[in-house]
């Protein structure tokens, strides 16, 4: 089995090196217990900083995607992937060293078509920690997986059409639900890995005012405005770095 790790990145020079180091450590750990292969693709989503240079310095493949959008960047990475299993990791995520081994174990079951990985947010403010715990509970109730790290078989990715490029946020939840529907239709399964968890950056939760967090992470707000790029400039044109 070969895993291709796909990292979409837009102006992530401050975080990307640590993310790639954690992925490479997880790849090394996987190789100690299996014959699996791992390669990594960074999709430079029109960055104007040192994102691409940092990725090349880490020895990974760099693909350029000039059209803005995380869904488009992930799909571009998938088109260039050679692995049997695609693993999508955000550019500001710390990957535990045992994670790729856990994904490999899950995907060694022929019935499993893919899944997601639980997240471990650690914001500084107590109020936001409590809020994110409530979000995590809601995610469990809705059987939702955030896109910090998701994975699936390459053949299944192509069959369900990848990530929806028409939306600017929430494409990760859509993708996971598409996986679950496809699994149900074909008599197979998805796997949500709850341990180990990945640790995303809390930059927005630490730097934004509480009112902004509550609005931009409100499910109703997301549903109404998810196709309006201008609303999500905090993720795109004016992202927190």
Coordinates of N, CA and C in Angstrom, one line a residue:
X1 N 0.8 -1.2 0.0 CA 0.0 0.0 0.0 C 0.9 1.2 0.0
X2 N 0.5 2.2 -0.8 CA 1.2 3.5 -0.8 C 0.3 4.6 -0.4
X3 N 0.7 5.5 0.5 CA 0.0 6.6 0.9 C 0.6 7.9 0.3
X4 N -0.3 8.7 -0.2 CA 0.2 10.1 -0.6 C -0.5 11.1 0.3
X5 N 0.4 11.8 1.0 CA -0.1 12.9 1.9 C -0.2 14.2 1.1
X6 N -1.4 14.8 1.0 CA -1.6 16.0 0.3 C -1.8 17.2 1.2
X7 N -1.0 18.3 1.1 CA -1.1 19.4 2.0 C -1.4 20.7 1.2
X8 N -2.6 21.2 1.2 CA -2.9 22.4 0.5 C -2.3 23.6 1.4
X9 N -1.7 24.6 0.7 CA -1.0 25.6 1.5 C -1.1 27.0 0.7
X10 N -1.6 28.0 1.5 CA -1.6 29.3 1.0 C -1.0 30.2 2.0
X11 N 0.2 30.7 1.7 CA 1.0 31.6 2.5 C 1.2 31.0 3.9
X12 N 1.7 29.8 4.0 CA 1.8 29.0 5.2 C 3.3 28.9 5.6
X13 N 4.1 29.9 5.3 CA 5.5 29.8 5.6 C 5.8 29.6 7.1
X14 N 4.9 30.2 7.9 CA 5.2 30.2 9.4 C 4.8 28.8 10.0
X15 N 4.0 28.0 9.3 CA 3.6 26.7 9.9 C 4.0 25.5 9.2
X16 N 4.3 25.6 7.9 CA 4.4 24.5 7.0 C 5.6 23.6 7.4
X17 N 6.7 24.1 7.8 CA 7.9 23.3 8.1 C 7.6 22.4 9.2
X18 N 6.9 22.8 10.3 CA 6.6 22.0 11.4 C 5.6 20.9 11.0
X19 N 4.6 21.2 10.1 CA 3.7 20.3 9.7 C 4.4 19.2 8.9
X20 N 5.3 19.6 8.0 CA 6.0 18.6 7.2 C 6.9 17.7 8.0
X21 N 7.6 18.3 9.0 CA 8.4 17.5 9.9 C 7.6 16.4 10.6
X22 N 6.4 16.8 11.1 CA 5.5 15.8 11.8 C 5.1 14.7 10.8
X23 N 4.8 15.1 9.6 CA 4.4 14.1 8.6 C 5.5 13.1 8.3
X24 N 6.7 13.7 8.1 CA 7.9 12.8 7.8 C 8.2 11.9 9.0
X25 N 8.0 12.4 10.2 CA 8.2 11.5 11.4 C 7.2 10.4 11.4
X26 N 5.9 10.7 11.1 CA 4.9 9.7 11.0 C 5.2 8.7 9.9
X27 N 5.7 9.2 8.8 CA 6.1 8.2 7.7 C 7.2 7.3 8.1
X28 N 8.2 7.8 8.8 CA 9.3 7.0 9.3 C 8.8 5.9 10.3
X29 N 7.9 6.4 11.2 CA 7.3 5.4 12.1 C 6.5 4.3 11.4
X30 N 5.8 4.7 10.4 CA 5.0 3.7 9.6 C 5.9 2.7 9.0
X31 N 7.1 3.1 8.5 CA 8.0 2.2 7.8 C 8.6 1.2 8.7
X32 N 8.7 1.5 10.0 CA 9.3 0.6 11.0 C 8.4 -0.6 11.2
X33 N 7.1 -0.5 10.9 CA 6.1 -1.6 11.2 C 5.4 -2.1 10.0
X34 N 5.8 -1.6 8.8 CA 5.1 -2.2 7.6 C 6.0 -1.9 6.4
X35 N 5.6 -2.4 5.3 CA 6.3 -2.1 4.0 C 5.6 -1.0 3.2
X36 N 4.8 -0.3 3.9 CA 4.1 0.8 3.2 C 5.0 1.9 2.7
X37 N 4.6 2.5 1.6 CA 5.3 3.7 1.1 C 4.5 4.9 1.3
X38 N 5.3 6.1 1.5 CA 4.6 7.3 1.8 C 5.3 8.4 1.0
X39 N 4.6 9.2 0.2 CA 5.1 10.4 -0.4 C 4.2 11.6 0.0
X40 N 4.7 12.8 -0.2 CA 4.0 14.0 0.2 C 4.0 15.0 -0.9
X41 N 2.8 15.6 -1.1 CA 2.6 16.7 -2.1 C 2.2 17.9 -1.4
X42 N 2.8 19.0 -1.6 CA 2.3 20.3 -1.1 C 1.8 21.1 -2.3
X43 N 0.5 21.5 -2.2 CA -0.1 22.2 -3.3 C 0.0 23.7 -2.9
X44 N 0.8 24.4 -3.6 CA 1.0 25.8 -3.3 C -0.1 26.6 -4.0
X45 N -1.1 27.1 -3.2 CA -2.3 27.7 -3.7 C -2.1 29.2 -3.9
X46 N -1.1 29.5 -4.8 CA -0.9 30.9 -5.2 C -0.3 31.7 -4.1
X47 N 0.6 31.1 -3.3 CA 1.3 31.9 -2.2 C 2.2 32.9 -2.7
X48 N 2.4 34.0 -1.9 CA 3.3 35.0 -2.2 C 4.5 35.1 -1.2
X49 N 4.5 34.1 -0.3 CA 5.6 34.0 0.7 C 6.5 32.8 0.3
X50 N 7.2 32.3 1.3 CA 8.2 31.2 1.1 C 7.7 29.8 1.1
X51 N 6.3 29.7 1.1 CA 5.7 28.4 1.2 C 6.3 27.3 0.3
X52 N 6.4 27.6 -1.0 CA 6.9 26.6 -2.0 C 8.4 26.3 -1.7
X53 N 9.2 27.3 -1.4 CA 10.6 27.1 -1.1 C 10.8 26.2 0.1
X54 N 10.0 26.4 1.2 CA 10.1 25.6 2.4 C 9.8 24.2 2.1
X55 N 8.7 24.0 1.3 CA 8.3 22.6 0.9 C 9.4 21.9 0.2
X56 N 10.0 22.6 -0.8 CA 11.1 22.0 -1.6 C 12.3 21.7 -0.7
X57 N 12.5 22.6 0.3 CA 13.6 22.3 1.2 C 13.5 21.1 2.0
X58 N 12.2 20.7 2.2 CA 11.9 19.5 3.0 C 11.9 18.2 2.1
X59 N 12.1 18.4 0.8 CA 12.2 17.3 -0.1 C 10.9 16.7 -0.6
X60 N 9.9 17.5 -0.5 CA 8.6 17.0 -1.0 C 8.2 17.6 -2.3
X61 N 7.3 17.0 -3.0 CA 6.8 17.5 -4.3 C 6.0 18.7 -4.1
X62 N 6.2 19.7 -4.9 CA 5.4 20.9 -4.9 C 4.6 21.1 -6.2
X63 N 3.3 21.2 -6.1 CA 2.4 21.5 -7.2 C 1.8 22.8 -7.1
X64 N 1.7 23.6 -8.2 CA 1.2 24.9 -8.1 C -0.3 24.9 -8.6
X65 N -1.1 25.5 -7.8 CA -2.5 25.7 -8.1 C -2.9 27.2 -8.0
X66 N -3.0 27.9 -9.2 CA -3.1 29.3 -9.1 C -4.5 29.8 -8.7
X67 N -5.5 29.0 -8.8 CA -6.9 29.4 -8.5 C -7.2 29.2 -7.0
X68 N -7.5 30.2 -6.3 CA -7.7 30.1 -4.9 C -8.8 29.2 -4.5
X69 N -8.6 28.5 -3.4 CA -9.7 27.6 -2.8 C -9.1 26.3 -2.3
X70 N -9.4 26.0 -1.0 CA -8.8 24.8 -0.4 C -9.4 23.6 -1.1
X71 N -10.6 23.6 -1.5 CA -11.2 22.4 -2.1 C -10.5 22.1 -3.5
X72 N -10.3 23.2 -4.2 CA -9.6 23.1 -5.5 C -8.1 22.6 -5.3
X73 N -7.5 23.1 -4.2 CA -6.1 22.7 -4.0 C -6.0 21.3 -3.6
X74 N -6.9 20.8 -2.8 CA -6.9 19.4 -2.5 C -7.2 18.5 -3.7
X75 N -8.1 18.9 -4.5 CA -8.4 18.1 -5.8 C -7.2 18.1 -6.7
X76 N -6.5 19.3 -6.8 CA -5.3 19.3 -7.6 C -4.2 18.4 -7.1
X77 N -4.1 18.3 -5.8 CA -3.1 17.4 -5.2 C -3.5 15.9 -5.5
X78 N -4.8 15.6 -5.4 CA -5.2 14.3 -5.7 C -4.9 13.9 -7.2
X79 N -5.1 14.8 -8.1 CA -4.8 14.5 -9.5 C -3.3 14.2 -9.7
X80 N -2.4 14.7 -8.9 CA -1.0 14.4 -9.0 C -0.5 13.3 -8.2
X81 N -1.4 12.7 -7.4 CA -1.0 11.7 -6.4 C -0.8 10.3 -7.1
X82 N 0.1 9.5 -6.6 CA 0.4 8.2 -7.1 C 0.0 7.1 -6.1
X83 N -0.4 7.5 -4.9 CA -0.7 6.6 -3.8 C -2.1 5.9 -4.0
X84 N -2.2 4.7 -3.4 CA -3.5 4.0 -3.4 C -4.5 4.7 -2.4
X85 N -3.9 5.3 -1.4 CA -4.6 6.0 -0.3 C -4.2 7.5 -0.3
X86 N -5.2 8.4 -0.3 CA -4.9 9.8 -0.2 C -5.2 10.3 1.2
X87 N -4.2 11.0 1.8 CA -4.3 11.6 3.1 C -4.2 13.1 3.0
X88 N -5.3 13.8 3.4 CA -5.3 15.2 3.2 C -5.0 15.8 4.6
X89 N -4.0 16.6 4.7 CA -3.6 17.3 6.0 C -3.4 18.8 5.7
X90 N -4.1 19.6 6.6 CA -4.0 21.0 6.5 C -2.6 21.4 6.8
X91 N -2.2 22.6 6.3 CA -0.8 23.0 6.4 C -0.4 23.5 7.8
X92 N -1.3 23.7 8.7 CA -1.0 24.2 10.0 C -1.3 23.1 11.1
X93 N -1.2 21.8 10.7 CA -1.6 20.7 11.6 C -0.4 19.9 12.0
X94 N -0.3 19.6 13.3 CA 0.7 18.7 13.9 C 0.2 17.3 13.8
X95 N 0.9 16.4 13.2 CA 0.5 15.0 13.0 C 1.2 14.2 14.0
X96 N 0.6 13.4 14.9 CA 1.3 12.5 15.8 C 2.0 11.5 15.0
X97 N 3.1 11.0 15.6 CA 4.0 10.1 14.9 C 3.3 8.7 14.6
X98 N 2.3 8.4 15.3 CA 1.6 7.1 15.0 C 0.4 7.2 14.1
X99 N 0.1 8.4 13.6 CA -1.1 8.6 12.8 C -1.1 7.8 11.5
X100 N -0.1 7.9 10.7 CA -0.1 7.2 9.4 C -0.2 5.7 9.6
X101 N 0.4 5.2 10.7 CA 0.3 3.8 11.0 C -1.2 3.5 11.3
X102 N -1.9 4.3 12.0 CA -3.3 4.1 12.3 C -4.1 4.2 11.0
X103 N -3.8 5.1 10.1 CA -4.5 5.1 8.9 C -4.2 3.9 8.0
X104 N -3.0 3.5 8.0 CA -2.6 2.3 7.3 C -3.4 1.1 7.8
X105 N -3.5 1.0 9.1 CA -4.2 -0.2 9.7 C -5.7 -0.1 9.3
X106 N -6.3 1.1 9.4 CA -7.7 1.2 9.0 C -7.9 0.8 7.5
X107 N -7.0 1.3 6.6 CA -7.2 1.0 5.2 C -6.7 -0.4 4.8
X108 N -6.1 -1.1 5.7 CA -5.8 -2.5 5.4 C -7.0 -3.4 5.4
X109 N -8.1 -2.9 6.0 CA -9.4 -3.5 5.9 C -10.1 -3.2 4.6
X110 N -10.3 -4.2 3.7 CA -10.8 -3.9 2.3 C -12.2 -3.2 2.4
X111 N -12.9 -3.4 3.5 CA -14.2 -2.8 3.6 C -14.2 -1.3 3.9
X112 N -13.1 -0.8 4.3 CA -13.0 0.6 4.7 C -12.6 1.4 3.5
X113 N -13.3 2.4 3.2 CA -13.1 3.3 2.0 C -12.4 4.6 2.4
X114 N -12.3 4.9 3.7 CA -11.7 6.2 4.1 C -12.2 6.6 5.4
X115 N -12.0 7.9 5.7 CA -12.5 8.4 7.0 C -11.8 9.7 7.4
X116 N -11.8 10.0 8.6 CA -11.3 11.3 9.1 C -10.5 11.0 10.5
X117 N -9.9 12.1 11.0 CA -9.2 12.0 12.2 C -9.7 13.1 13.1
X118 N -9.9 12.7 14.4 CA -10.4 13.7 15.4 C -9.3 14.7 15.7
X119 N -9.8 15.9 16.1 CA -8.9 17.0 16.3 C -8.7 17.4 17.8
X120 N -7.6 17.9 18.1 CA -7.3 18.3 19.5 C -6.9 19.8 19.5
X121 N -7.9 20.7 19.5 CA -7.7 22.1 19.6 C -7.3 22.5 21.0
X122 N -6.3 23.4 21.1 CA -5.8 23.9 22.4 C -5.7 25.4 22.5
X123 N -6.9 26.1 22.3 CA -6.8 27.6 22.4 C -6.5 28.1 23.8
X124 N -6.0 29.3 23.8 CA -5.6 29.9 25.1 C -6.8 30.2 26.0
X125 N -7.9 30.7 25.4 CA -9.0 31.2 26.3 C -9.9 30.1 26.7
X126 N -10.3 30.0 28.0 CA -11.2 29.0 28.5 C -12.5 29.0 27.8
X127 N -13.0 30.2 27.5 CA -14.4 30.3 26.8 C -14.3 29.6 25.5
X128 N -13.2 29.8 24.7 CA -13.2 29.2 23.4 C -12.9 27.7 23.5
X129 N -12.2 27.2 24.5 CA -12.0 25.8 24.7 C -13.3 25.1 25.0
X130 N -14.2 25.7 25.8 CA -15.5 25.2 26.1 C -16.4 25.2 24.9
X131 N -16.3 26.3 24.1 CA -17.1 26.4 22.8 C -16.7 25.3 21.8
X132 N -15.4 25.0 21.7 CA -14.9 24.0 20.8 C -15.3 22.6 21.2
X133 N -15.3 22.4 22.6 CA -15.8 21.1 23.1 C -17.3 20.9 22.7
X134 N -18.1 22.0 22.7 CA -19.5 21.9 22.3 C -19.6 21.6 20.8
X135 N -18.7 22.2 20.0 CA -18.6 21.9 18.6 C -18.3 20.5 18.3
X136 N -17.3 20.0 19.1 CA -16.9 18.6 19.0 C -18.1 17.6 19.2
X137 N -18.8 17.9 20.3 CA -20.0 17.1 20.6 C -21.0 17.2 19.5
X138 N -21.2 18.4 18.9 CA -22.2 18.5 17.8 C -21.7 17.7 16.6
X139 N -20.4 17.7 16.3 CA -19.8 16.9 15.3 C -20.1 15.5 15.4
X140 N -20.0 15.0 16.6 CA -20.3 13.5 16.9 C -21.7 13.2 16.6
X141 N -22.6 14.1 17.1 CA -24.1 13.9 16.8 C -24.4 13.9 15.4
X142 N -23.7 14.8 14.6 CA -24.0 14.9 13.2 C -23.1 13.9 12.3
X143 N -22.3 13.1 13.0 CA -21.4 12.2 12.3 C -20.5 13.0 11.3
X144 N -19.9 14.1 11.8 CA -19.1 15.0 10.9 C -17.7 14.9 11.2
X145 N -16.8 15.0 10.2 CA -15.4 15.0 10.4 C -14.8 16.3 9.8
X146 N -14.0 17.0 10.6 CA -13.4 18.2 10.0 C -12.3 17.8 9.1
X147 N -11.9 18.8 8.3 CA -10.9 18.5 7.2 C -9.4 18.7 7.6
X148 N -9.1 18.9 8.9 CA -7.8 19.0 9.3 C -6.9 17.8 8.9
X149 N -7.6 16.6 8.9 CA -7.0 15.4 8.3 C -8.1 14.4 7.9
X150 N -8.1 14.1 6.7 CA -9.1 13.1 6.1 C -8.3 12.2 5.2
X151 N -8.9 11.0 4.9 CA -8.2 10.1 4.1 C -9.3 9.2 3.3
X152 N -8.9 8.7 2.2 CA -9.7 7.8 1.4 C -8.9 7.1 0.4
X153 N -9.5 6.0 -0.2 CA -8.9 5.3 -1.3 C -9.0 6.2 -2.5
X154 N -7.9 6.2 -3.3 CA -7.9 7.1 -4.5 C -9.0 6.8 -5.4
X155 N -9.4 5.5 -5.6 CA -10.5 5.1 -6.5 C -11.8 5.7 -6.1
X156 N -12.0 5.7 -4.7 CA -13.3 6.2 -4.2 C -13.3 7.7 -4.3
X157 N -12.2 8.4 -4.1 CA -12.1 9.8 -4.3 C -12.6 10.2 -5.7
X158 N -12.2 9.5 -6.7 CA -12.5 9.8 -8.0 C -14.0 9.5 -8.3
X159 N -14.5 8.4 -7.7 CA -15.9 8.0 -7.9 C -16.9 9.0 -7.2
X160 N -16.5 9.6 -6.1 CA -17.5 10.6 -5.5 C -17.2 12.0 -5.9
X161 N -16.2 12.2 -6.7 CA -16.0 13.6 -7.3 C -15.1 14.5 -6.5
X162 N -14.4 14.0 -5.5 CA -13.5 14.8 -4.7 C -14.2 15.9 -3.9
X163 N -13.5 17.0 -3.6 CA -14.1 18.0 -2.8 C -14.9 19.0 -3.7
X164 N -15.9 19.6 -3.1 CA -16.8 20.5 -3.8 C -16.1 21.9 -3.9
X165 N -15.7 22.2 -5.2 CA -15.0 23.5 -5.4 C -16.0 24.7 -5.4
X166 N -17.3 24.5 -5.3 CA -18.2 25.6 -5.4 C -18.4 26.3 -4.0
X167 N -17.9 25.7 -3.0 CA -18.1 26.2 -1.6 C -16.7 26.7 -1.1
X168 N -16.7 27.6 -0.2 CA -15.5 28.2 0.4 C -15.2 27.7 1.8
X169 N -16.2 27.1 2.4 CA -16.0 26.5 3.7 C -17.0 25.4 3.9
X170 N -16.6 24.4 4.7 CA -17.5 23.3 4.9 C -17.4 22.2 3.9
X171 N -16.4 22.3 3.0 CA -16.2 21.3 1.9 C -15.7 20.0 2.6
X172 N -15.1 20.1 3.7 CA -14.6 18.9 4.4 C -15.7 18.1 5.0
X173 N -16.7 18.7 5.6 CA -17.9 18.0 6.1 C -18.7 17.4 5.0
X174 N -18.8 18.1 3.9 CA -19.5 17.5 2.7 C -18.8 16.3 2.2
X175 N -17.5 16.4 2.2 CA -16.7 15.2 1.7 C -16.9 14.0 2.6
X176 N -16.8 14.2 3.9 CA -17.0 13.1 4.8 C -18.4 12.5 4.7
X177 N -19.4 13.3 4.6 CA -20.7 12.8 4.4 C -20.9 12.0 3.1
X178 N -20.2 12.5 2.0 CA -20.2 11.8 0.7 C -19.6 10.4 0.9
X179 N -18.5 10.4 1.6 CA -17.8 9.1 1.9 C -18.8 8.1 2.6
X180 N -19.5 8.6 3.6 CA -20.5 7.8 4.4 C -21.6 7.3 3.5
X181 N -22.1 8.2 2.6 CA -23.2 7.8 1.7 C -22.7 6.7 0.7
X182 N -21.5 6.9 0.2 CA -21.0 5.9 -0.7 C -20.7 4.6 0.0
X183 N -20.2 4.6 1.2 CA -20.0 3.4 1.9 C -21.3 2.6 2.2
X184 N -22.3 3.4 2.5 CA -23.6 2.7 2.7 C -24.2 2.1 1.5
X185 N -24.0 2.8 0.3 CA -24.5 2.3 -0.9 C -23.8 1.1 -1.4
X186 N -22.5 1.0 -1.0 CA -21.7 -0.1 -1.5 C -21.4 -1.2 -0.5
X187 N -22.1 -1.1 0.7 CA -21.9 -2.1 1.7 C -20.6 -2.1 2.4
X188 N -19.9 -0.9 2.4 CA -18.6 -0.8 3.0 C -18.6 0.2 4.2
X189 N -17.5 0.7 4.7 CA -17.5 1.5 5.9 C -16.5 2.6 5.8
X190 N -16.7 3.6 6.7 CA -15.7 4.6 6.9 C -15.2 4.6 8.4
X191 N -14.1 5.1 8.6 CA -13.5 5.1 10.0 C -13.1 6.4 10.5
X192 N -13.6 6.8 11.6 CA -13.2 8.0 12.3 C -12.1 7.7 13.3
X193 N -10.9 8.1 13.1 CA -9.8 7.7 14.1 C -9.9 8.8 15.2
X194 N -10.2 8.3 16.4 CA -10.3 9.2 17.6 C -9.0 9.2 18.4
X195 N -8.1 8.3 18.1 CA -6.8 8.3 18.8 C -5.8 7.6 17.9
X196 N -4.7 8.3 17.6 CA -4.3 9.6 18.0 C -5.1 10.7 17.3
X197 N -5.2 11.9 17.9 CA -5.8 13.1 17.3 C -4.7 14.0 16.8
X198 N -5.1 14.7 15.7 CA -4.2 15.7 15.2 C -4.4 17.1 15.9
X199 N -3.4 17.9 15.9 CA -3.5 19.2 16.6 C -3.4 20.3 15.7
X200 N -4.5 21.0 15.3 CA -4.4 22.1 14.4 C -4.0 23.4 15.1
X201 N -3.5 24.3 14.3 CA -3.2 25.6 14.9 C -4.5 26.3 15.4
X202 N -4.3 27.0 16.5 CA -5.4 27.8 17.1 C -5.3 29.3 16.8
X203 N -4.6 29.6 15.7 CA -4.3 31.1 15.5 C -5.6 31.9 15.4
X204 N -6.6 31.4 14.7 CA -7.8 32.2 14.6 C -8.5 32.3 16.0
X205 N -8.6 31.2 16.7 CA -9.3 31.2 17.9 C -8.6 32.0 19.0
X206 N -7.3 32.1 18.8 CA -6.5 32.9 19.8 C -6.5 34.4 19.5
X207 N -6.6 34.7 18.2 CA -6.4 36.1 17.8 C -7.7 36.9 17.5
X208 N -8.7 36.1 17.0 CA -10.0 36.8 16.7 C -10.8 37.1 18.0
X209 N -11.6 38.2 18.0 CA -12.5 38.4 19.1 C -13.6 37.3 19.2
X210 N -14.1 37.1 20.3 CA -15.1 36.0 20.5 C -16.3 36.2 19.6
X211 N -16.8 37.4 19.4 CA -18.0 37.6 18.6 C -17.7 37.2 17.2
X212 N -16.5 37.4 16.7 CA -16.2 37.0 15.3 C -16.2 35.4 15.2
X213 N -15.6 34.8 16.2 CA -15.5 33.3 16.2 C -17.0 32.8 16.2
X214 N -17.8 33.3 17.0 CA -19.2 32.8 17.2 C -20.0 33.0 15.9
X215 N -19.7 34.1 15.2 CA -20.5 34.3 13.9 C -19.9 33.4 12.8
X216 N -18.6 33.4 12.6 CA -18.0 32.7 11.5 C -18.0 31.1 11.7
X217 N -18.3 30.6 12.8 CA -18.4 29.2 13.0 C -19.8 28.8 13.3
X218 N -20.7 29.7 13.2 CA -22.1 29.4 13.4 C -22.6 28.5 12.2
X219 N -23.2 27.3 12.5 CA -23.6 26.5 11.4 C -24.6 27.1 10.4
X220 N -25.6 27.9 10.9 CA -26.5 28.6 10.0 C -25.8 29.6 9.1
X221 N -24.9 30.4 9.7 CA -24.1 31.3 8.9 C -23.3 30.6 7.8
X222 N -22.7 29.5 8.2 CA -21.9 28.8 7.2 C -22.8 28.3 6.1
X223 N -24.0 27.7 6.4 CA -24.9 27.2 5.4 C -25.3 28.3 4.4
X224 N -25.6 29.5 5.0 CA -26.2 30.6 4.1 C -25.1 31.2 3.2
X225 N -23.9 31.3 3.8 CA -22.8 32.1 3.1 C -21.7 31.3 2.5
X226 N -21.8 30.0 2.6 CA -20.6 29.1 2.2 C -20.2 29.3 0.8
X227 N -21.0 29.8 -0.1 CA -20.6 30.0 -1.5 C -20.2 31.4 -1.8
X228 N -20.1 32.2 -0.8 CA -19.7 33.6 -1.0 C -18.2 33.8 -0.5
X229 N -17.3 33.9 -1.5 CA -15.9 33.9 -1.1 C -15.6 35.2 -0.3
X230 N -16.2 36.3 -0.6 CA -15.9 37.6 0.1 C -16.1 37.5 1.6
X231 N -17.1 36.6 2.0 CA -17.4 36.5 3.4 C -16.2 35.8 4.2
X232 N -15.5 35.0 3.5 CA -14.4 34.2 4.1 C -13.0 34.7 3.9
X233 N -12.9 36.0 3.9 CA -11.6 36.6 3.7 C -10.6 36.3 4.8
X234 N -11.2 35.9 6.0 CA -10.4 35.5 7.1 C -9.7 34.2 6.9
X235 N -10.1 33.5 5.9 CA -9.5 32.2 5.5 C -8.6 32.4 4.2
X236 N -8.9 33.4 3.4 CA -8.3 33.6 2.2 C -7.5 34.9 2.1
X237 N -8.1 36.0 1.6 CA -7.4 37.2 1.4 C -6.8 37.9 2.6
X238 N -7.4 37.7 3.8 CA -6.9 38.4 5.0 C -6.8 37.3 6.1
X239 N -6.2 36.2 5.7 CA -6.0 35.1 6.7 C -5.0 35.5 7.8
X240 N -5.3 34.9 9.0 CA -4.4 35.1 10.2 C -3.2 34.3 10.0
X241 N -2.0 34.9 10.1 CA -0.7 34.2 10.0 C 0.1 34.4 11.3

